[in-house]
Amino acid sequence: MAVMVFRPRVDWWVWAVGCFALTAIVVIGMVFPWWLTILYGVAIMSGLALGMVGIWYAIEDKNIVVYQFFRPHPYPIAKIKEIRYNYSVLAAPALSFHRLSIKFTDRSVLKSSMPLDIAPKDMDGFVKRVLEINPDIVVKPRASK
């Protein structure tokens, strides 16, 4: 079976954090020596870049694999109970507040009762692909505003 990769959805606030970091680097450059500014700039911008390119999602065989900082975390699709479209600001491997909350039947999958929140760019395609593997999953649509 082919691996399907889903890039993350990136909201405006991620770009705002990047602009703020660039502004902070320029201000640091006005106060500190040039070599210290370059050192801080490289450290800050590489951290942001790793955060932005180091998160993606894949569906491999019967697993959802969440890559966070290039480290894979597999979750079995067979143990998914519910997928809910939501808007959440909780910490998660996501670059958007528009997310999918995935609840599992077995608490030991995440070692927590909290759902897994992810934010693929193509949410509907992601849900469709997961439902092809496990059609017993309950999908809760977006709440109307």
Short mmCIF file of C-alpha atoms in Angstrom, two decimals:
data_model
loop_
_atom_site.label_atom_id
_atom_site.label_comp_id
_atom_site.label_asym_id
_atom_site.label_seq_id
_atom_site.Cartn_x
_atom_site.Cartn_y
_atom_site.Cartn_z
CA MET A 1 0.00 0.00 0.00
CA ALA A 2 1.25 3.47 -0.89
CA VAL A 3 2.08 6.01 1.77
CA MET A 4 -0.09 9.13 1.65
CA VAL A 5 1.55 12.26 3.04
CA PHE A 6 -0.51 15.20 4.26
CA ARG A 7 1.22 18.55 4.76
CA PRO A 8 0.11 20.61 7.76
CA ARG A 9 -2.24 23.54 7.55
CA VAL A 10 -0.38 26.74 8.49
CA ASP A 11 -2.32 29.64 10.03
CA TRP A 12 -1.47 33.34 9.96
CA TRP A 13 -0.21 33.31 13.56
CA VAL A 14 2.74 31.09 12.62
CA TRP A 15 3.89 33.70 10.10
CA ALA A 16 3.29 36.44 12.72
CA VAL A 17 5.62 34.62 15.14
CA GLY A 18 8.25 34.46 12.38
CA CYS A 19 7.93 38.20 11.69
CA PHE A 20 8.18 38.93 15.41
CA ALA A 21 11.32 36.79 15.64
CA LEU A 22 12.86 38.62 12.67
CA THR A 23 12.05 41.96 14.31
CA ALA A 24 13.63 40.75 17.56
CA ILE A 25 16.78 39.74 15.66
CA VAL A 26 17.01 43.22 14.07
CA VAL A 27 16.60 44.86 17.50
CA ILE A 28 19.26 42.57 18.96
CA GLY A 29 21.51 43.62 16.08
CA MET A 30 21.19 47.26 17.14
CA VAL A 31 22.26 46.51 20.71
CA PHE A 32 24.70 43.59 20.58
CA PRO A 33 27.79 42.91 18.44
CA TRP A 34 27.22 41.55 14.91
CA TRP A 35 28.54 38.05 15.68
CA LEU A 36 26.15 37.67 18.61
CA THR A 37 23.26 38.87 16.43
CA ILE A 38 24.08 36.25 13.80
CA LEU A 39 24.33 33.57 16.47
CA TYR A 40 20.94 34.50 17.96
CA GLY A 41 19.40 34.89 14.51
CA VAL A 42 20.52 31.46 13.33
CA ALA A 43 19.32 29.83 16.58
CA ILE A 44 15.90 31.50 16.54
CA MET A 45 15.21 31.08 12.82
CA SER A 46 16.41 27.48 12.69
CA GLY A 47 14.09 26.64 15.59
CA LEU A 48 11.16 28.21 13.73
CA ALA A 49 12.10 26.48 10.47
CA LEU A 50 12.35 23.10 12.20
CA GLY A 51 8.94 23.67 13.72
CA MET A 52 7.39 24.50 10.35
CA VAL A 53 8.96 21.83 8.15
CA GLY A 54 9.30 19.17 10.84
CA ILE A 55 5.56 18.51 11.19
CA TRP A 56 3.54 16.43 8.74
CA TYR A 57 1.15 13.51 8.74
CA ALA A 58 1.15 10.25 6.82
CA ILE A 59 -1.12 7.28 6.44
CA GLU A 60 1.06 4.18 6.19
CA ASP A 61 -0.57 0.75 6.00
CA LYS A 62 -3.01 0.74 8.93
CA ASN A 63 -1.47 3.62 10.90
CA ILE A 64 -1.63 7.37 11.08
CA VAL A 65 1.95 8.53 11.51
CA VAL A 66 2.46 11.98 13.00
CA TYR A 67 5.91 13.38 12.31
CA GLN A 68 6.88 15.96 14.88
CA PHE A 69 10.40 17.38 14.56
CA PHE A 70 11.05 14.59 12.04
CA ARG A 71 10.30 11.86 14.63
CA PRO A 72 7.49 9.48 13.65
CA HIS A 73 4.71 8.65 16.12
CA PRO A 74 2.41 5.90 14.74
CA TYR A 75 -1.21 5.53 15.88
CA PRO A 76 -3.38 2.56 14.81
CA ILE A 77 -6.37 3.49 12.67
CA ALA A 78 -8.21 0.38 13.89
CA LYS A 79 -8.39 1.88 17.39
CA ILE A 80 -9.89 5.23 16.33
CA LYS A 81 -13.35 5.76 17.76
CA GLU A 82 -14.20 9.28 16.62
CA ILE A 83 -12.87 12.13 14.49
CA ARG A 84 -14.18 15.58 15.22
CA TYR A 85 -13.58 18.81 13.30
CA ASN A 86 -12.80 21.50 15.85
CA TYR A 87 -11.12 24.81 16.61
CA SER A 88 -8.65 24.41 19.45
CA VAL A 89 -5.74 26.34 20.94
CA LEU A 90 -4.39 23.44 22.98
CA ALA A 91 -0.80 22.36 22.45
CA ALA A 92 -0.59 19.83 19.64
CA PRO A 93 1.57 18.82 16.68
CA ALA A 94 -0.32 21.35 14.54
CA LEU A 95 0.37 24.75 12.98
CA SER A 96 -3.29 25.74 12.85
CA PHE A 97 -6.16 26.16 15.27
CA HIS A 98 -8.51 24.44 12.78
CA ARG A 99 -7.89 20.81 13.66
CA LEU A 100 -9.11 17.27 13.69
CA SER A 101 -9.51 15.74 17.15
CA ILE A 102 -9.02 12.00 17.07
CA LYS A 103 -10.33 9.91 19.96
CA PHE A 104 -9.22 6.34 20.42
CA THR A 105 -11.12 3.36 21.83
CA ASP A 106 -8.14 2.32 23.91
CA ARG A 107 -6.68 4.85 26.34
CA SER A 108 -3.27 3.18 26.16
CA VAL A 109 -2.71 4.42 22.58
CA LEU A 110 -1.96 7.97 23.75
CA LYS A 111 -1.46 7.10 27.42
CA SER A 112 -4.05 9.78 28.09
CA SER A 113 -7.77 10.39 27.79
CA MET A 114 -7.13 13.54 25.73
CA PRO A 115 -7.69 13.31 21.97
CA LEU A 116 -4.93 13.63 19.40
CA ASP A 117 -5.24 17.00 17.63
CA ILE A 118 -3.75 17.33 14.17
CA ALA A 119 -4.19 19.86 11.37
CA PRO A 120 -3.66 18.48 7.87
CA LYS A 121 -4.13 20.97 5.03
CA ASP A 122 -6.60 18.62 3.29
CA MET A 123 -8.74 17.64 6.26
CA ASP A 124 -11.55 16.14 4.21
CA GLY A 125 -9.14 14.04 2.15
CA PHE A 126 -7.44 12.87 5.32
CA VAL A 127 -10.74 11.83 6.92
CA LYS A 128 -11.87 10.13 3.69
CA ARG A 129 -8.65 8.10 3.54
CA VAL A 130 -8.92 7.06 7.20
CA LEU A 131 -12.56 6.03 6.69
CA GLU A 132 -11.51 3.81 3.77
CA ILE A 133 -9.35 1.86 6.20
CA ASN A 134 -11.77 1.88 9.16
CA PRO A 135 -15.38 2.68 8.17
CA ASP A 136 -16.60 2.25 11.78
CA ILE A 137 -15.19 5.64 12.81
CA VAL A 138 -17.79 8.25 13.82
CA VAL A 139 -17.11 11.61 12.13
CA LYS A 140 -18.53 14.68 13.82
CA PRO A 141 -18.82 17.61 11.40
CA ARG A 142 -17.80 21.21 11.94
CA ALA A 143 -19.96 23.05 14.40
CA SER A 144 -21.87 25.85 12.72
CA LYS A 145 -21.11 29.31 14.01
#
